[in-house]
Structures are given as C-alpha cells and as structure tokens.
PDB file of C-alpha atoms in Angstrom:
ATOM      1  CA  MET B  19      65.031 104.024 174.014  1.00  0.00           C
ATOM      2  CA  SER B  20      65.208 105.488 170.498  1.00  0.00           C
ATOM      3  CA  VAL B  21      63.803 103.867 167.369  1.00  0.00           C
ATOM      4  CA  ASN B  22      66.267 101.876 165.270  1.00  0.00           C
ATOM      5  CA  LEU B  23      66.103 102.779 161.575  1.00  0.00           C
ATOM      6  CA  SER B  24      69.464 101.215 160.697  1.00  0.00           C
ATOM      7  CA  LYS B  25      68.774  97.477 160.893  1.00  0.00           C
ATOM      8  CA  ASN B  26      66.229  97.503 158.053  1.00  0.00           C
ATOM      9  CA  GLY B  27      67.282 100.861 156.665  1.00  0.00           C
ATOM     10  CA  ALA B  28      67.523  99.810 153.021  1.00  0.00           C
ATOM     11  CA  ALA B  29      64.031  98.277 152.951  1.00  0.00           C
ATOM     12  CA  LEU B  30      62.536 101.236 154.821  1.00  0.00           C
ATOM     13  CA  MET B  31      64.023 103.758 152.411  1.00  0.00           C
ATOM     14  CA  ALA B  32      63.000 101.714 149.364  1.00  0.00           C
ATOM     15  CA  ALA B  33      59.365 101.558 150.513  1.00  0.00           C
ATOM     16  CA  TYR B  34      59.340 105.290 151.237  1.00  0.00           C
ATOM     17  CA  LYS B  35      60.788 106.132 147.821  1.00  0.00           C
ATOM     18  CA  GLU B  36      58.174 103.993 146.082  1.00  0.00           C
ATOM     19  CA  VAL B  37      55.418 106.097 147.630  1.00  0.00           C
ATOM     20  CA  VAL B  38      56.978 109.462 146.749  1.00  0.00           C
ATOM     21  CA  ASP B  39      57.856 108.329 143.221  1.00  0.00           C
ATOM     22  CA  GLY B  40      55.075 109.643 141.004  1.00  0.00           C
ATOM     23  CA  LYS B  41      55.798 106.948 138.414  1.00  0.00           C
ATOM     24  CA  SER B  42      55.265 104.136 140.932  1.00  0.00           C
ATOM     25  CA  ASN B  43      51.875 102.510 141.460  1.00  0.00           C
ATOM     26  CA  THR B  44      52.642 102.065 145.162  1.00  0.00           C
ATOM     27  CA  ASP B  45      50.718 104.776 146.983  1.00  0.00           C
ATOM     28  CA  TRP B  46      51.104 103.656 150.593  1.00  0.00           C
ATOM     29  CA  ALA B  47      53.606 101.904 152.851  1.00  0.00           C
ATOM     30  CA  LEU B  48      53.021 100.667 156.376  1.00  0.00           C
ATOM     31  CA  PHE B  49      55.764 100.328 158.984  1.00  0.00           C
ATOM     32  CA  THR B  50      55.855  98.683 162.408  1.00  0.00           C
ATOM     33  CA  TYR B  51      58.303  97.196 164.917  1.00  0.00           C
ATOM     34  CA  GLU B  52      59.920  93.780 165.039  1.00  0.00           C
ATOM     35  CA  GLY B  53      58.200  92.151 168.013  1.00  0.00           C
ATOM     36  CA  ASN B  54      58.723  94.151 171.190  1.00  0.00           C
ATOM     37  CA  THR B  55      61.955  95.705 169.956  1.00  0.00           C
ATOM     38  CA  ASN B  56      62.462  99.237 168.673  1.00  0.00           C
ATOM     39  CA  ASP B  57      63.682  97.988 165.272  1.00  0.00           C
ATOM     40  CA  LEU B  58      61.407  99.440 162.588  1.00  0.00           C
ATOM     41  CA  ARG B  59      60.514  97.263 159.591  1.00  0.00           C
ATOM     42  CA  VAL B  60      58.242  97.385 156.540  1.00  0.00           C
ATOM     43  CA  ALA B  61      54.923  95.756 157.408  1.00  0.00           C
ATOM     44  CA  GLN B  62      53.111  96.097 154.068  1.00  0.00           C
ATOM     45  CA  LYS B  63      52.716  98.304 151.011  1.00  0.00           C
ATOM     46  CA  GLY B  64      50.165  98.583 148.257  1.00  0.00           C
ATOM     47  CA  ASP B  65      48.563 100.560 145.452  1.00  0.00           C
ATOM     48  CA  GLY B  66      44.920 100.500 146.591  1.00  0.00           C
ATOM     49  CA  GLY B  67      44.855 103.848 148.371  1.00  0.00           C
ATOM     50  CA  LEU B  68      43.732 104.701 151.868  1.00  0.00           C
ATOM     51  CA  GLU B  69      40.925 102.141 151.820  1.00  0.00           C
ATOM     52  CA  GLU B  70      43.399  99.316 151.277  1.00  0.00           C
ATOM     53  CA  MET B  71      45.907 100.650 153.809  1.00  0.00           C
ATOM     54  CA  VAL B  72      43.306 100.941 156.576  1.00  0.00           C
ATOM     55  CA  GLU B  73      42.563  97.218 156.282  1.00  0.00           C
ATOM     56  CA  GLU B  74      46.160  96.440 157.281  1.00  0.00           C
ATOM     57  CA  LEU B  75      46.141  98.412 160.536  1.00  0.00           C
ATOM     58  CA  ASN B  76      46.386  96.237 163.657  1.00  0.00           C
ATOM     59  CA  SER B  77      44.684  97.300 166.899  1.00  0.00           C
ATOM     60  CA  GLY B  78      47.401  95.574 168.929  1.00  0.00           C
ATOM     61  CA  LYS B  79      50.357  97.351 167.346  1.00  0.00           C
ATOM     62  CA  VAL B  80      52.022 100.722 166.943  1.00  0.00           C
ATOM     63  CA  MET B  81      52.326 101.432 163.217  1.00  0.00           C
ATOM     64  CA  TYR B  82      53.217 104.262 160.860  1.00  0.00           C
ATOM     65  CA  ALA B  83      51.647 104.745 157.433  1.00  0.00           C
ATOM     66  CA  PHE B  84      52.991 107.009 154.683  1.00  0.00           C
ATOM     67  CA  CYS B  85      50.415 107.542 151.928  1.00  0.00           C
ATOM     68  CA  ARG B  86      50.136 109.390 148.626  1.00  0.00           C
ATOM     69  CA  VAL B  87      46.676 110.832 147.939  1.00  0.00           C
ATOM     70  CA  ARG B  88      45.069 113.242 145.483  1.00  0.00           C
ATOM     71  CA  ASP B  89      44.244 116.684 146.796  1.00  0.00           C
ATOM     72  CA  PRO B  90      40.448 117.056 146.396  1.00  0.00           C
ATOM     73  CA  ASN B  91      41.004 120.741 145.600  1.00  0.00           C
ATOM     74  CA  SER B  92      43.824 120.715 143.063  1.00  0.00           C
ATOM     75  CA  GLY B  93      44.208 117.061 142.084  1.00  0.00           C
ATOM     76  CA  LEU B  94      47.904 117.281 142.934  1.00  0.00           C
ATOM     77  CA  PRO B  95      49.607 114.487 144.890  1.00  0.00           C
ATOM     78  CA  LYS B  96      49.807 115.046 148.631  1.00  0.00           C
ATOM     79  CA  TYR B  97      51.429 112.954 151.331  1.00  0.00           C
ATOM     80  CA  VAL B  98      49.869 111.872 154.602  1.00  0.00           C
ATOM     81  CA  LEU B  99      51.710 110.473 157.638  1.00  0.00           C
ATOM     82  CA  ILE B 100      49.566 108.420 160.026  1.00  0.00           C
ATOM     83  CA  ASN B 101      50.845 107.626 163.530  1.00  0.00           C
ATOM     84  CA  TRP B 102      48.726 104.639 164.515  1.00  0.00           C
ATOM     85  CA  THR B 103      48.572 103.392 168.116  1.00  0.00           C
ATOM     86  CA  GLY B 104      46.064 100.565 168.418  1.00  0.00           C
ATOM     87  CA  GLU B 105      43.692 100.525 171.353  1.00  0.00           C
ATOM     88  CA  GLY B 106      45.123  97.174 172.448  1.00  0.00           C
ATOM     89  CA  VAL B 107      48.675  98.477 172.866  1.00  0.00           C
ATOM     90  CA  LYS B 108      49.937  98.514 176.466  1.00  0.00           C
ATOM     91  CA  ASP B 109      50.370 101.923 178.072  1.00  0.00           C
ATOM     92  CA  SER B 110      54.077 101.352 178.674  1.00  0.00           C
ATOM     93  CA  ARG B 111      54.589 100.598 174.989  1.00  0.00           C
ATOM     94  CA  LYS B 112      52.553 103.643 173.997  1.00  0.00           C
ATOM     95  CA  GLY B 113      54.808 105.813 176.099  1.00  0.00           C
ATOM     96  CA  GLN B 114      57.970 104.371 174.592  1.00  0.00           C
ATOM     97  CA  CYS B 115      56.788 104.820 171.017  1.00  0.00           C
ATOM     98  CA  ALA B 116      55.526 108.344 171.660  1.00  0.00           C
ATOM     99  CA  ASN B 117      59.177 109.385 171.797  1.00  0.00           C
ATOM    100  CA  HIS B 118      59.719 107.967 168.296  1.00  0.00           C
ATOM    101  CA  VAL B 119      57.162 110.159 166.509  1.00  0.00           C
ATOM    102  CA  ARG B 120      59.533 113.015 165.752  1.00  0.00           C
ATOM    103  CA  THR B 121      62.239 110.679 164.449  1.00  0.00           C
ATOM    104  CA  ILE B 122      59.714 108.898 162.230  1.00  0.00           C
ATOM    105  CA  ALA B 123      58.491 112.240 160.860  1.00  0.00           C
ATOM    106  CA  ASP B 124      62.068 113.258 160.054  1.00  0.00           C
ATOM    107  CA  PHE B 125      62.609 109.979 158.216  1.00  0.00           C
ATOM    108  CA  LEU B 126      59.280 109.922 156.347  1.00  0.00           C
ATOM    109  CA  LYS B 127      59.624 113.576 155.463  1.00  0.00           C
ATOM    110  CA  GLY B 128      57.424 115.553 153.134  1.00  0.00           C
ATOM    111  CA  ALA B 129      54.043 114.872 154.738  1.00  0.00           C
ATOM    112  CA  HIS B 130      51.483 117.611 154.136  1.00  0.00           C
ATOM    113  CA  VAL B 131      49.146 116.227 156.800  1.00  0.00           C
ATOM    114  CA  THR B 132      49.926 114.218 159.939  1.00  0.00           C
ATOM    115  CA  VAL B 133      47.195 112.162 161.600  1.00  0.00           C
ATOM    116  CA  ASN B 134      47.494 110.732 165.109  1.00  0.00           C
ATOM    117  CA  ALA B 135      45.093 107.800 165.189  1.00  0.00           C
ATOM    118  CA  ARG B 136      43.924 105.230 167.709  1.00  0.00           C
ATOM    119  CA  ALA B 137      40.664 103.926 166.223  1.00  0.00           C
ATOM    120  CA  GLU B 138      39.078 103.285 162.837  1.00  0.00           C
ATOM    121  CA  ASP B 139      37.150 106.564 162.960  1.00  0.00           C
ATOM    122  CA  ASP B 140      40.454 108.434 163.048  1.00  0.00           C
ATOM    123  CA  VAL B 141      41.581 106.892 159.740  1.00  0.00           C
ATOM    124  CA  ASP B 142      38.347 107.169 157.795  1.00  0.00           C
ATOM    125  CA  PRO B 143      39.499 107.955 154.209  1.00  0.00           C
ATOM    126  CA  GLU B 144      36.943 110.728 153.758  1.00  0.00           C
ATOM    127  CA  THR B 145      38.041 112.376 156.996  1.00  0.00           C
ATOM    128  CA  ILE B 146      41.687 112.220 155.964  1.00  0.00           C
ATOM    129  CA  LEU B 147      40.963 113.660 152.506  1.00  0.00           C
ATOM    130  CA  ALA B 148      38.983 116.449 154.154  1.00  0.00           C
ATOM    131  CA  LYS B 149      42.057 117.317 156.200  1.00  0.00           C
ATOM    132  CA  VAL B 150      44.178 117.278 153.048  1.00  0.00           C
ATOM    133  CA  ALA B 151      41.715 119.603 151.338  1.00  0.00           C
ATOM    134  CA  LYS B 152      41.692 121.909 154.335  1.00  0.00           C
ATOM    135  CA  ALA B 153      45.485 122.023 154.404  1.00  0.00           C
ATOM    136  CA  SER B 154      45.806 122.744 150.673  1.00  0.00           C
ATOM    137  CA  GLY B 155      44.969 126.417 151.044  1.00  0.00           C
ATOM    138  CA  ALA B 156      42.369 128.894 152.277  1.00  0.00           C
ATOM    139  CA  ASN B 157      41.519 130.422 148.894  1.00  0.00           C
ATOM    140  CA  PHE B 158      39.683 127.416 147.543  1.00  0.00           C
ATOM    141  CA  ASN B 159      37.810 126.920 150.773  1.00  0.00           C
ATOM    142  CA  PHE B 160      36.861 130.565 150.798  1.00  0.00           C
ATOM    143  CA  HIS B 161      35.270 130.405 147.353  1.00  0.00           C
ATOM    144  CA  LYS B 162      33.583 127.127 148.148  1.00  0.00           C
ATOM    145  CA  GLN B 163      32.168 128.483 151.364  1.00  0.00           C
ATOM    146  CA  THR B 164      31.034 131.672 149.547  1.00  0.00           C
ATOM    147  CA  GLN B 165      28.958 129.544 147.167  1.00  0.00           C
ATOM    148  CA  GLU B 166      27.457 127.713 150.145  1.00  0.00           C
ATOM    149  CA  TYR B 167      26.523 131.038 151.661  1.00  0.00           C
ATOM    150  CA  ARG B 168      24.577 131.927 148.500  1.00  0.00           C
ATOM    151  CA  ASP B 169      22.542 128.710 148.640  1.00  0.00           C
ATOM    152  CA  VAL B 170      21.805 128.582 152.369  1.00  0.00           C
ATOM    153  CA  PRO B 171      20.595 131.293 154.777  1.00  0.00           C
ATOM    154  CA  ARG B 172      23.558 132.999 156.401  1.00  0.00           C
ATOM    155  CA  GLY B 173      22.505 132.554 160.016  1.00  0.00           C
ATOM    156  CA  ARG B 174      21.948 128.826 159.754  1.00  0.00           C
ATOM    157  CA  VAL B 175      25.110 128.126 157.807  1.00  0.00           C
ATOM    158  CA  GLY B 176      27.160 130.192 160.184  1.00  0.00           C
ATOM    159  CA  SER B 177      25.982 128.263 163.216  1.00  0.00           C
ATOM    160  CA  VAL B 178      26.504 124.886 161.553  1.00  0.00           C
ATOM    161  CA  TYR B 179      29.934 125.874 160.316  1.00  0.00           C
ATOM    162  CA  ARG B 180      31.062 126.920 163.774  1.00  0.00           C
ATOM    163  CA  LYS B 181      29.755 123.678 165.276  1.00  0.00           C
ATOM    164  CA  VAL B 182      31.705 121.497 162.836  1.00  0.00           C
ATOM    165  CA  ASN B 183      34.894 123.418 163.475  1.00  0.00           C
ATOM    166  CA  ALA B 184      34.386 123.150 167.228  1.00  0.00           C
ATOM    167  CA  VAL B 185      33.993 119.367 167.056  1.00  0.00           C
ATOM    168  CA  GLU B 186      37.046 118.991 164.839  1.00  0.00           C
ATOM    169  CA  GLU B 187      39.030 121.260 167.106  1.00  0.00           C
ATOM    170  CA  ILE B 188      38.038 119.269 170.192  1.00  0.00           C
ATOM    171  CA  GLN B 189      38.991 116.004 168.484  1.00  0.00           C
ATOM    172  CA  GLN B 190      42.356 117.421 167.457  1.00  0.00           C
ATOM    173  CA  ILE B 191      42.995 118.734 170.963  1.00  0.00           C
ATOM    174  CA  ASN B 192      42.150 115.320 172.412  1.00  0.00           C
ATOM    175  CA  LYS B 193      44.594 113.626 170.047  1.00  0.00           C
ATOM    176  CA  ASP B 194      47.324 116.150 170.761  1.00  0.00           C
ATOM    177  CA  ASP B 195      46.700 115.775 174.481  1.00  0.00           C
ATOM    178  CA  PHE B 196      47.015 112.009 174.096  1.00  0.00           C
ATOM    179  CA  TRP B 197      50.504 112.260 172.588  1.00  0.00           C
ATOM    180  CA  VAL B 198      51.616 114.904 175.069  1.00  0.00           C
ATOM    181  CA  LYS B 199      50.328 112.774 177.954  1.00  0.00           C
ATOM    182  CA  ALA B 200      51.908 109.635 176.495  1.00  0.00           C
ATOM    183  CA  GLN B 201      55.265 111.350 176.220  1.00  0.00           C
ATOM    184  CA  ARG B 202      54.926 112.801 179.724  1.00  0.00           C
ATOM    185  CA  ASP B 203      53.991 109.372 181.100  1.00  0.00           C
ATOM    186  CA  GLU B 204      56.998 107.813 179.397  1.00  0.00           C
ATOM    187  CA  GLU B 205      59.322 110.445 180.849  1.00  0.00           C
ATOM    188  CA  MET B 206      57.814 109.831 184.279  1.00  0.00           C
ATOM    189  CA  ARG B 207      58.180 106.059 183.840  1.00  0.00           C
ATOM    190  CA  GLN B 208      61.834 106.408 182.867  1.00  0.00           C
ATOM    191  CA  LYS B 209      62.438 108.699 185.838  1.00  0.00           C
ATOM    192  CA  GLU B 210      60.813 106.183 188.186  1.00  0.00           C
ATOM    193  CA  GLU B 211      62.863 103.367 186.652  1.00  0.00           C
ATOM    194  CA  ASN B 212      66.048 105.369 187.198  1.00  0.00           C
ATOM    195  CA  ILE B 213      65.057 106.002 190.814  1.00  0.00           C
ATOM    196  CA  ARG B 214      64.294 102.302 191.355  1.00  0.00           C
ATOM    197  CA  ALA B 215      67.577 101.308 189.723  1.00  0.00           C
ATOM    198  CA  GLU B 216      69.497 103.698 191.980  1.00  0.00           C
ATOM    199  CA  GLN B 217      67.660 102.414 195.047  1.00  0.00           C
ATOM    200  CA  GLU B 218      68.421  98.816 194.089  1.00  0.00           C
ATOM    201  CA  ARG B 219      72.078  99.721 193.506  1.00  0.00           C
ATOM    202  CA  GLN B 220      72.303 101.372 196.921  1.00  0.00           C
ATOM    203  CA  LYS B 221      70.556  98.395 198.531  1.00  0.00           C
ATOM    204  CA  ALA B 222      72.978  95.969 196.881  1.00  0.00           C
ATOM    205  CA  GLU B 223      75.900  98.121 198.022  1.00  0.00           C
ATOM    206  CA  ARG B 224      74.602  98.139 201.606  1.00  0.00           C
ATOM    207  CA  GLU B 225      74.107  94.376 201.542  1.00  0.00           C
ATOM    208  CA  ARG B 226      77.632  93.907 200.173  1.00  0.00           C
ATOM    209  CA  ARG B 227      79.139  96.097 202.909  1.00  0.00           C
ATOM    210  CA  ASP B 228      77.086  94.332 205.592  1.00  0.00           C
ATOM    211  CA  MET B 229      78.234  90.942 204.320  1.00  0.00           C
ATOM    212  CA  GLU B 230      81.873  92.048 204.264  1.00  0.00           C
ATOM    213  CA  GLU B 231      81.522  93.411 207.801  1.00  0.00           C
ATOM    214  CA  ARG B 232      79.938  90.161 209.019  1.00  0.00           C
ATOM    215  CA  GLN B 233      82.649  88.102 207.336  1.00  0.00           C
ATOM    216  CA  SER B 234      85.361  90.323 208.832  1.00  0.00           C
ATOM    217  CA  LYS B 235      83.862  89.992 212.316  1.00  0.00           C
ATOM    218  CA  GLU B 236      83.583  86.222 211.847  1.00  0.00           C
ATOM    219  CA  ARG B 237      87.239  85.996 210.822  1.00  0.00           C
ATOM    220  CA  GLU B 238      88.251  88.076 213.846  1.00  0.00           C
ATOM    221  CA  ARG B 239      86.146  85.883 216.138  1.00  0.00           C
ATOM    222  CA  ILE B 240      87.704  82.705 214.755  1.00  0.00           C
ATOM    223  CA  ALA B 241      91.183  84.213 215.115  1.00  0.00           C
ATOM    224  CA  ARG B 242      90.505  85.208 218.742  1.00  0.00           C
ATOM    225  CA  GLU B 243      89.121  81.771 219.586  1.00  0.00           C
ATOM    226  CA  ARG B 244      92.115  80.115 217.957  1.00  0.00           C
ATOM    227  CA  ALA B 245      94.517  82.346 219.865  1.00  0.00           C
ATOM    228  CA  GLN B 246      92.708  81.572 223.130  1.00  0.00           C
ATOM    229  CA  GLN B 247      92.794  77.870 222.300  1.00  0.00           C
ATOM    230  CA  ILE B 248      96.542  77.972 221.612  1.00  0.00           C
ATOM    231  CA  GLU B 249      97.150  79.945 224.808  1.00  0.00           C
ATOM    232  CA  GLN B 250      95.079  77.445 226.791  1.00  0.00           C
ATOM    233  CA  GLU B 251      96.912  74.502 225.216  1.00  0.00           C
ATOM    234  CA  ASN B 252     100.271  76.066 226.086  1.00  0.00           C
ATOM    235  CA  PHE B 253      99.082  76.730 229.622  1.00  0.00           C
ATOM    236  CA  LEU B 254      97.835  73.165 230.045  1.00  0.00           C
ATOM    237  CA  SER B 255     101.065  71.848 228.582  1.00  0.00           C
ATOM    238  CA  PHE B 256     102.993  73.953 231.062  1.00  0.00           C
ATOM    239  CA  LEU B 257     100.880  72.655 233.920  1.00  0.00           C
ATOM    240  CA  PHE B 258     101.360  69.092 232.759  1.00  0.00           C
ATOM    241  CA  LEU B 259     105.118  69.425 232.507  1.00  0.00           C
ATOM    242  CA  THR B 260     105.493  71.127 235.852  1.00  0.00           C
ATOM    243  CA  ALA B 261     103.239  68.573 237.512  1.00  0.00           C
ATOM    244  CA  ASP B 262     105.333  65.635 236.253  1.00  0.00           C
ATOM    245  CA  ASP B 263     108.698  67.298 236.722  1.00  0.00           C
ATOM    246  CA  THR B 264     109.776  65.674 240.018  1.00  0.00           C
ATOM    247  CA  GLU B 265     113.476  65.685 239.233  1.00  0.00           C
ATOM    248  CA  ILE B 266     116.016  68.218 240.436  1.00  0.00           C
ATOM    249  CA  THR B 267     119.036  69.464 238.537  1.00  0.00           C
ATOM    250  CA  PHE B 268     122.508  69.977 239.890  1.00  0.00           C
ATOM    251  CA  ASP B 269     126.091  70.512 238.781  1.00  0.00           C
ATOM    252  CA  PRO B 270     129.217  68.519 239.676  1.00  0.00           C
ATOM    253  CA  ASP B 271     130.462  69.167 243.221  1.00  0.00           C
ATOM    254  CA  ASP B 272     126.978  70.325 244.335  1.00  0.00           C
ATOM    255  CA  ILE B 273     125.809  68.907 247.676  1.00  0.00           C
ATOM    256  CA  ILE B 274     122.365  67.336 248.039  1.00  0.00           C
ATOM    257  CA  THR B 275     121.028  67.111 251.585  1.00  0.00           C
ATOM    258  CA  GLN B 276     118.391  65.125 253.446  1.00  0.00           C
ATOM    259  CA  ILE B 277     118.646  62.297 250.982  1.00  0.00           C
ATOM    260  CA  GLU B 278     115.928  59.656 250.998  1.00  0.00           C
ATOM    261  CA  MET B 279     116.912  56.415 249.272  1.00  0.00           C
ATOM    262  CA  LEU B 280     113.750  55.318 247.538  1.00  0.00           C
ATOM    263  CA  ASP B 281     115.295  52.396 245.643  1.00  0.00           C
ATOM    264  CA  GLU B 282     118.556  51.425 243.987  1.00  0.00           C
ATOM    265  CA  GLY B 283     118.023  53.648 240.974  1.00  0.00           C
ATOM    266  CA  TRP B 284     116.377  56.802 242.374  1.00  0.00           C
ATOM    267  CA  TRP B 285     116.946  58.887 245.482  1.00  0.00           C
ATOM    268  CA  ARG B 286     115.233  62.053 246.664  1.00  0.00           C
ATOM    269  CA  GLY B 287     116.569  65.138 248.458  1.00  0.00           C
ATOM    270  CA  TYR B 288     117.129  68.922 248.498  1.00  0.00           C
ATOM    271  CA  GLY B 289     119.286  70.399 245.775  1.00  0.00           C
ATOM    272  CA  PRO B 290     121.689  73.339 246.193  1.00  0.00           C
ATOM    273  CA  ASN B 291     118.940  75.788 245.201  1.00  0.00           C
ATOM    274  CA  GLY B 292     116.589  74.409 247.815  1.00  0.00           C
ATOM    275  CA  GLU B 293     114.400  72.433 245.394  1.00  0.00           C
ATOM    276  CA  TYR B 294     113.213  69.044 246.635  1.00  0.00           C
ATOM    277  CA  GLY B 295     112.966  66.231 244.141  1.00  0.00           C
ATOM    278  CA  MET B 296     114.247  62.991 242.724  1.00  0.00           C
ATOM    279  CA  PHE B 297     117.603  62.329 241.107  1.00  0.00           C
ATOM    280  CA  PRO B 298     119.423  59.264 239.694  1.00  0.00           C
ATOM    281  CA  ALA B 299     121.387  57.490 242.449  1.00  0.00           C
ATOM    282  CA  ASN B 300     124.305  56.626 240.163  1.00  0.00           C
ATOM    283  CA  TYR B 301     124.961  60.374 239.568  1.00  0.00           C
ATOM    284  CA  VAL B 302     125.911  61.056 243.199  1.00  0.00           C
ATOM    285  CA  GLU B 303     128.348  59.817 245.776  1.00  0.00           C
ATOM    286  CA  LEU B 304     127.783  59.627 249.537  1.00  0.00           C
ATOM    287  CA  ILE B 305     130.128  61.693 251.720  1.00  0.00           C
TER     288      ILE B 305
END
C-alpha cells in the first residue's frame, strides 16, 4: 500500500519548506507514520543540527529526516535525506515502508546525500558530514589528498586509503542490499497474500456450492418423502373405503337375485352387474 501524503499534506510541506528556506532557523524536520497506518505526519523539527535530530530517532519506528547542513568543503548549505528504519521495527512493516522510499524522495526533493540507516552508527553526524564532503566534488578531495601524500609516505597512505574506501563500500553495499531485500520480501509477501486470498475465495466458493447442493438434495428428499406419504395416504384411504363399501348400486327396474333379508331395513343380494352386497329394503319390491 502506498504512502499517504495528502492527509497531513499542508503540515508536511510547511516543515519541508522551513528546512530549505535559508532565512529559517529550522535546519531539520523529522517525519513518521500515524500509528500503523501509511499516513505520513510531522514528528518533530528543530534548529540544533544533526546532533539534535539524532536524539529524536526512535528504534521502534520508520522515520524520514530532511536536514540542512554546511558543506565542510565549501560552507554552502547542503541537504541530507535520512531513511531511518529502527532495529525494533517488524519485518513486515519494513517491507511495506521500503516501497515508500522513492515517493518520499520525490516529495522531499533536493537532497544531495541520501542515507539509509538502521542504527546510531549510521547517523553519526561526522559520518554524514563526511559523505556530504565526499559528494561535493572530487577537486577539493584531490587537493586535500595531495597534501596528505606530501606529509605521509606514499605506500602507507595508499594502503590505508584503499582500506577505508573498502570498508565504506562494504557498508554501503550492505545498506543497499538491505533495501533491495526488504522490497523483494515485501513483493513476495504481497504475492503470497494474493495467493492465500485467492485460495480462500476458491474455498469459500466450493463450500457455498457444496452447501447449495446439500440443500437442493435435502429439498428433493423431503419432496419425494412427501409425495410417497401422500400416495400412501391415498392408497390407505382407497383400501379403507373399499373395505367398508358393502353396498351395491342399481337403477330402477334392475333385478336383484338371491336376496337375503337381514333385517327390516337392510337386505343383501346380487346386483345386475353380479356384485354381492347390501341395499336398503325400502328401495326394492318383491316380485
């Protein structure tokens, strides 16, 4: 997720302009995030130089410092951008904020030197000023080094000089590798999150389809059982009616044979269609 410079945009820009304004006493501004969000805010600002700014860095936070310093070579104002990631910051947060570095640099533009720092040694004021001096131009360094060559035997100075450069180069490579790795880890984390989200979506879709299929089968089962129940009830009703139906039907002028006079009200005999059953005695007449 990208860094949000809009929410506190006015305050951010005001703090930045104070640092770049040569008439302002403010020579550093420190920025950090609001809680665990990506909303950038002004953390602190001051006029006490790098020494004062370093005291405000928090080992548990990701912070960005924009500082105005004096070039040790020319005395001209130079600007330093420090990307601070405290050693106590979680790896996941480091990865997220690693993607913000370029946006921060575009916003706090004009830096002559950028320092990626994780510990106090990385923000030592003398070390930072040395980097500013080194970045100010090769001519001054060349003359300075020429004077050193006059005072010290060439072989010894040459070996020491190469050793210092090698150490600085290794440190810079380690810092660059840290940011590259952090960004790569964040990209990998986002990719894994996307894969997990897709897997969860597919799982939820499968569960939904399975539930719908189970519900459909349950409805069909209930419908079949109900149909069987109705059919059975109709069949039983039919059996009941036919079992109790002991009467015969006949039309006027039909002849009933083999009559058995059960009582005054009901007789029994064979109807014209051959059915044997009871019939009301008052409906017939003996012949």
